[in-house]
C-alpha cells in the first residue's frame, strides 16, 4: 500500500488524520509485547457492542476492563504465582483494599496478623471500621491464637509471610489449614515470596489445585516490589484459583473503577523475565549482609527467616527450603540494634550510610534502609524480640562487598562499642 492515502476527500486534514486508512501489516513479532492504550475500544456494530463479554477475557469492551497489555500481564502473573485468575490494581495497597472491599460487608470481621504491613491495619481501622466491619489482630506466631479469634462473624483472615518489618515467618500451612477447617477465606500478602520463594497455591508442594492440596484463597502482591524491580512503578495484583471468587473481586474492581496504565503494565512485563534472577541476587546479597551483622555486637538480634535463630526460621525451612540449601528468601532483613544505642545514634548511623538510601518500599536496584519504631506498630512489644531499635535493610543489586564496606564505615562512625 502506498502512502497516497485517500485523506483528501475530507474537508480538513484533522479528519483525515483521525480517520486515516493505513493499517500496518499484521504479524509483527518481537521480544517485547506491544503497548495497547485505550479508554475507548471500538465495536464494529451495535449488536457486537451489546453482546461482547469482557469478564472472561474473550474480548475487549473498555480500557478499564482490560487491554491486550493488561491481559498479558495478568496471565504471566498467574504463571508466576501458580494462580488461575488475576486482577491488576494501581498499587499493592490497592490490592489489599480491593480484597477487603470485595469480600467483606457490614457486620463481618477480618483478622490481621499483628506484624502485618502497616497500611493494611490502618485500612481496617479507617474505612472498614466506618463501614461497620470490625477487625482484630492475632499473634502471627501462634496458630492457636488465630483459631481462638475466629468466630461466626469472621469472614476473612489475612496472612503475611514473613511480617513486613519484624520478619517473623509464620507456620503458613497450619494457619491456612485452620482457616479451611472453619470455612473462612484466607488471603496472603505474597509480596515477600513474590511467587518464587514458595507457591501460595500449593503450600505442601504436592501440586497446585490438586486433590487435597493446601492453598490460600487469594494472593495479593505489591508488583511495585520485585515484579517491577525498578523502584519506579506502583502496581498490585489479586490472584485466585476460583472462578466465582475471582468474579466477585473482578466485579468489585470494575465498580470501583480501578485500572492500571498501559505504560506501567508494559514496564512490569519488561521486568518479569528477569525477576527470578534478580530475586536470587537480592537474596544472596541480603544473606551476605545479614551474616556480617550477625557477628557484630551492635546487632542484638537478626531478623532474616533463612538464619537459624531468627523468628520463624523453622517455618521458613519447612515451606521454602524443602531440599535443604535450596530455599529462597527476599532481599529484606531487619536488625535490632542493641538497646545501649540511642534512637539518635541509630538515626545517625542510617544517615551516615552512603550507598543505602533512606526510603520506603523495596525490590529495586538501590539498597534502602529505614529505622522503625516497633512499640508504635504492635499491640505490645513481642516477647520474641530483643529490646533495641529496629532497622530494616532492603538490598538492591549493588555488590555485597561494597555494601558491607558502607555498613562498616557507618557502624564505626556512629555505633561505637567502647
Ligand atoms: C509495599 C508493600 C505493599 C504495598 O505496596 P504499594 O504498591 O507500595 O502500595 C503491601 N504489602 C507489602 C508486604 C509491601 O511490602
mmCIF file with all atom_site columns, N, CA, C and O and ligand atoms in Angstrom, residues 91-93 96 117 160 164 189 191 222 224-225 234-235 362, ligand 1:
data_model
loop_
_atom_site.group_PDB
_atom_site.id
_atom_site.type_symbol
_atom_site.label_atom_id
_atom_site.label_alt_id
_atom_site.label_comp_id
_atom_site.label_asym_id
_atom_site.label_entity_id
_atom_site.label_seq_id
_atom_site.pdbx_PDB_ins_code
_atom_site.Cartn_x
_atom_site.Cartn_y
_atom_site.Cartn_z
_atom_site.occupancy
_atom_site.B_iso_or_equiv
_atom_site.pdbx_formal_charge
_atom_site.auth_seq_id
_atom_site.auth_comp_id
_atom_site.auth_asym_id
_atom_site.auth_atom_id
_atom_site.pdbx_PDB_model_num
ATOM   1  N N  . UNK A 1 91  ? -1.802 -0.198  42.910 1.00 0.00 ? 91  UNK A N  1
ATOM   2  C CA . UNK A 1 91  ? -0.721 -0.285  43.900 1.00 0.00 ? 91  UNK A CA 1
ATOM   3  C C  . UNK A 1 91  ? -0.898 -1.571  44.700 1.00 0.00 ? 91  UNK A C  1
ATOM   4  O O  . UNK A 1 91  ? -1.957 -2.212  44.642 1.00 0.00 ? 91  UNK A O  1
ATOM   5  N N  . UNK A 1 92  ? 0.105  -1.913  45.463 1.00 0.00 ? 92  UNK A N  1
ATOM   6  C CA . UNK A 1 92  ? -0.014 -3.078  46.343 1.00 0.00 ? 92  UNK A CA 1
ATOM   7  C C  . UNK A 1 92  ? -1.086 -2.839  47.398 1.00 0.00 ? 92  UNK A C  1
ATOM   8  O O  . UNK A 1 92  ? -1.874 -3.731  47.714 1.00 0.00 ? 92  UNK A O  1
ATOM   9  N N  . UNK A 1 93  ? -1.116 -1.634  47.920 1.00 0.00 ? 93  UNK A N  1
ATOM   10 C CA . UNK A 1 93  ? -2.132 -1.328  48.935 1.00 0.00 ? 93  UNK A CA 1
ATOM   11 C C  . UNK A 1 93  ? -3.534 -1.421  48.342 1.00 0.00 ? 93  UNK A C  1
ATOM   12 O O  . UNK A 1 93  ? -4.471 -1.882  49.000 1.00 0.00 ? 93  UNK A O  1
ATOM   13 N N  . UNK A 1 96  ? -4.692 -4.939  48.543 1.00 0.00 ? 96  UNK A N  1
ATOM   14 C CA . UNK A 1 96  ? -5.190 -5.315  49.872 1.00 0.00 ? 96  UNK A CA 1
ATOM   15 C C  . UNK A 1 96  ? -6.588 -4.735  50.080 1.00 0.00 ? 96  UNK A C  1
ATOM   16 O O  . UNK A 1 96  ? -7.500 -5.410  50.577 1.00 0.00 ? 96  UNK A O  1
ATOM   17 N N  . UNK A 1 117 ? 1.726  -5.620  57.255 1.00 0.00 ? 117 UNK A N  1
ATOM   18 C CA . UNK A 1 117 ? 2.040  -4.366  56.565 1.00 0.00 ? 117 UNK A CA 1
ATOM   19 C C  . UNK A 1 117 ? 1.149  -3.264  57.150 1.00 0.00 ? 117 UNK A C  1
ATOM   20 O O  . UNK A 1 117 ? -0.091 -3.376  57.122 1.00 0.00 ? 117 UNK A O  1
ATOM   21 N N  . UNK A 1 160 ? 0.562  -13.074 56.243 1.00 0.00 ? 160 UNK A N  1
ATOM   22 C CA . UNK A 1 160 ? 1.735  -12.440 55.645 1.00 0.00 ? 160 UNK A CA 1
ATOM   23 C C  . UNK A 1 160 ? 2.950  -13.266 56.045 1.00 0.00 ? 160 UNK A C  1
ATOM   24 O O  . UNK A 1 160 ? 3.100  -13.613 57.219 1.00 0.00 ? 160 UNK A O  1
ATOM   25 N N  . UNK A 1 164 ? 6.040  -7.809  57.659 1.00 0.00 ? 164 UNK A N  1
ATOM   26 C CA . UNK A 1 164 ? 6.728  -6.771  56.887 1.00 0.00 ? 164 UNK A CA 1
ATOM   27 C C  . UNK A 1 164 ? 8.027  -6.225  57.460 1.00 0.00 ? 164 UNK A C  1
ATOM   28 O O  . UNK A 1 164 ? 8.971  -5.986  56.734 1.00 0.00 ? 164 UNK A O  1
ATOM   29 N N  . UNK A 1 189 ? -0.764 -11.790 51.790 1.00 0.00 ? 189 UNK A N  1
ATOM   30 C CA . UNK A 1 189 ? 0.041  -10.736 51.161 1.00 0.00 ? 189 UNK A CA 1
ATOM   31 C C  . UNK A 1 189 ? 1.330  -11.428 50.724 1.00 0.00 ? 189 UNK A C  1
ATOM   32 O O  . UNK A 1 189 ? 2.184  -11.755 51.545 1.00 0.00 ? 189 UNK A O  1
ATOM   33 N N  . UNK A 1 191 ? 3.818  -10.496 48.782 1.00 0.00 ? 191 UNK A N  1
ATOM   34 C CA . UNK A 1 191 ? 4.844  -9.625  48.209 1.00 0.00 ? 191 UNK A CA 1
ATOM   35 C C  . UNK A 1 191 ? 6.261  -10.144 48.472 1.00 0.00 ? 191 UNK A C  1
ATOM   36 O O  . UNK A 1 191 ? 7.106  -10.139 47.588 1.00 0.00 ? 191 UNK A O  1
ATOM   37 N N  . UNK A 1 222 ? 2.231  -6.837  45.914 1.00 0.00 ? 222 UNK A N  1
ATOM   38 C CA . UNK A 1 222 ? 2.659  -5.485  45.534 1.00 0.00 ? 222 UNK A CA 1
ATOM   39 C C  . UNK A 1 222 ? 3.674  -5.634  44.400 1.00 0.00 ? 222 UNK A C  1
ATOM   40 O O  . UNK A 1 222 ? 4.860  -5.862  44.632 1.00 0.00 ? 222 UNK A O  1
ATOM   41 N N  . UNK A 1 224 ? 4.815  -3.465  42.757 1.00 0.00 ? 224 UNK A N  1
ATOM   42 C CA . UNK A 1 224 ? 5.741  -2.361  42.991 1.00 0.00 ? 224 UNK A CA 1
ATOM   43 C C  . UNK A 1 224 ? 7.135  -2.864  43.364 1.00 0.00 ? 224 UNK A C  1
ATOM   44 O O  . UNK A 1 224 ? 8.128  -2.202  43.091 1.00 0.00 ? 224 UNK A O  1
ATOM   45 N N  . UNK A 1 225 ? 7.197  -4.031  44.004 1.00 0.00 ? 225 UNK A N  1
ATOM   46 C CA . UNK A 1 225 ? 8.466  -4.537  44.521 1.00 0.00 ? 225 UNK A CA 1
ATOM   47 C C  . UNK A 1 225 ? 9.204  -5.327  43.427 1.00 0.00 ? 225 UNK A C  1
ATOM   48 O O  . UNK A 1 225 ? 9.652  -4.744  42.465 1.00 0.00 ? 225 UNK A O  1
ATOM   49 N N  . UNK A 1 234 ? 4.176  1.775   40.527 1.00 0.00 ? 234 UNK A N  1
ATOM   50 C CA . UNK A 1 234 ? 3.280  1.286   41.583 1.00 0.00 ? 234 UNK A CA 1
ATOM   51 C C  . UNK A 1 234 ? 2.222  0.420   40.931 1.00 0.00 ? 234 UNK A C  1
ATOM   52 O O  . UNK A 1 234 ? 1.567  0.843   39.971 1.00 0.00 ? 234 UNK A O  1
ATOM   53 N N  . UNK A 1 235 ? 2.064  -0.811  41.424 1.00 0.00 ? 235 UNK A N  1
ATOM   54 C CA . UNK A 1 235 ? 1.018  -1.684  40.881 1.00 0.00 ? 235 UNK A CA 1
ATOM   55 C C  . UNK A 1 235 ? 0.791  -2.844  41.845 1.00 0.00 ? 235 UNK A C  1
ATOM   56 O O  . UNK A 1 235 ? 1.671  -3.155  42.659 1.00 0.00 ? 235 UNK A O  1
ATOM   57 N N  . UNK A 1 362 ? 10.784 -1.505  48.425 1.00 0.00 ? 362 UNK A N  1
ATOM   58 C CA . UNK A 1 362 ? 11.944 -2.356  48.182 1.00 0.00 ? 362 UNK A CA 1
ATOM   59 C C  . UNK A 1 362 ? 11.770 -3.061  46.850 1.00 0.00 ? 362 UNK A C  1
ATOM   60 O O  . UNK A 1 362 ? 10.756 -2.889  46.185 1.00 0.00 ? 362 UNK A O  1
HETATM 61 C C1 . LIG B 2 .   ? 4.967  -2.427  49.598 1.00 0.00 ? 1   LIG B C1 1
HETATM 62 C C2 . LIG B 2 .   ? 4.016  -3.394  50.188 1.00 0.00 ? 1   LIG B C2 1
HETATM 63 C C3 . LIG B 2 .   ? 2.647  -3.257  49.994 1.00 0.00 ? 1   LIG B C3 1
HETATM 64 C C4 . LIG B 2 .   ? 2.032  -2.076  49.297 1.00 0.00 ? 1   LIG B C4 1
HETATM 65 O O1 . LIG B 2 .   ? 2.508  -1.862  48.019 1.00 0.00 ? 1   LIG B O1 1
HETATM 66 P P1 . LIG B 2 .   ? 2.378  -0.393  47.352 1.00 0.00 ? 1   LIG B P1 1
HETATM 67 O O2 . LIG B 2 .   ? 2.478  -0.675  45.913 1.00 0.00 ? 1   LIG B O2 1
HETATM 68 O O3 . LIG B 2 .   ? 3.521  0.404   47.912 1.00 0.00 ? 1   LIG B O3 1
HETATM 69 O O4 . LIG B 2 .   ? 1.058  0.150   47.741 1.00 0.00 ? 1   LIG B O4 1
HETATM 70 C C5 . LIG B 2 .   ? 1.825  -4.213  50.550 1.00 0.00 ? 1   LIG B C5 1
HETATM 71 N N1 . LIG B 2 .   ? 2.326  -5.248  51.239 1.00 0.00 ? 1   LIG B N1 1
HETATM 72 C C6 . LIG B 2 .   ? 3.637  -5.412  51.440 1.00 0.00 ? 1   LIG B C6 1
HETATM 73 C C7 . LIG B 2 .   ? 4.115  -6.580  52.231 1.00 0.00 ? 1   LIG B C7 1
HETATM 74 C C8 . LIG B 2 .   ? 4.527  -4.491  50.930 1.00 0.00 ? 1   LIG B C8 1
HETATM 75 O O5 . LIG B 2 .   ? 5.831  -4.642  51.151 1.00 0.00 ? 1   LIG B O5 1
#
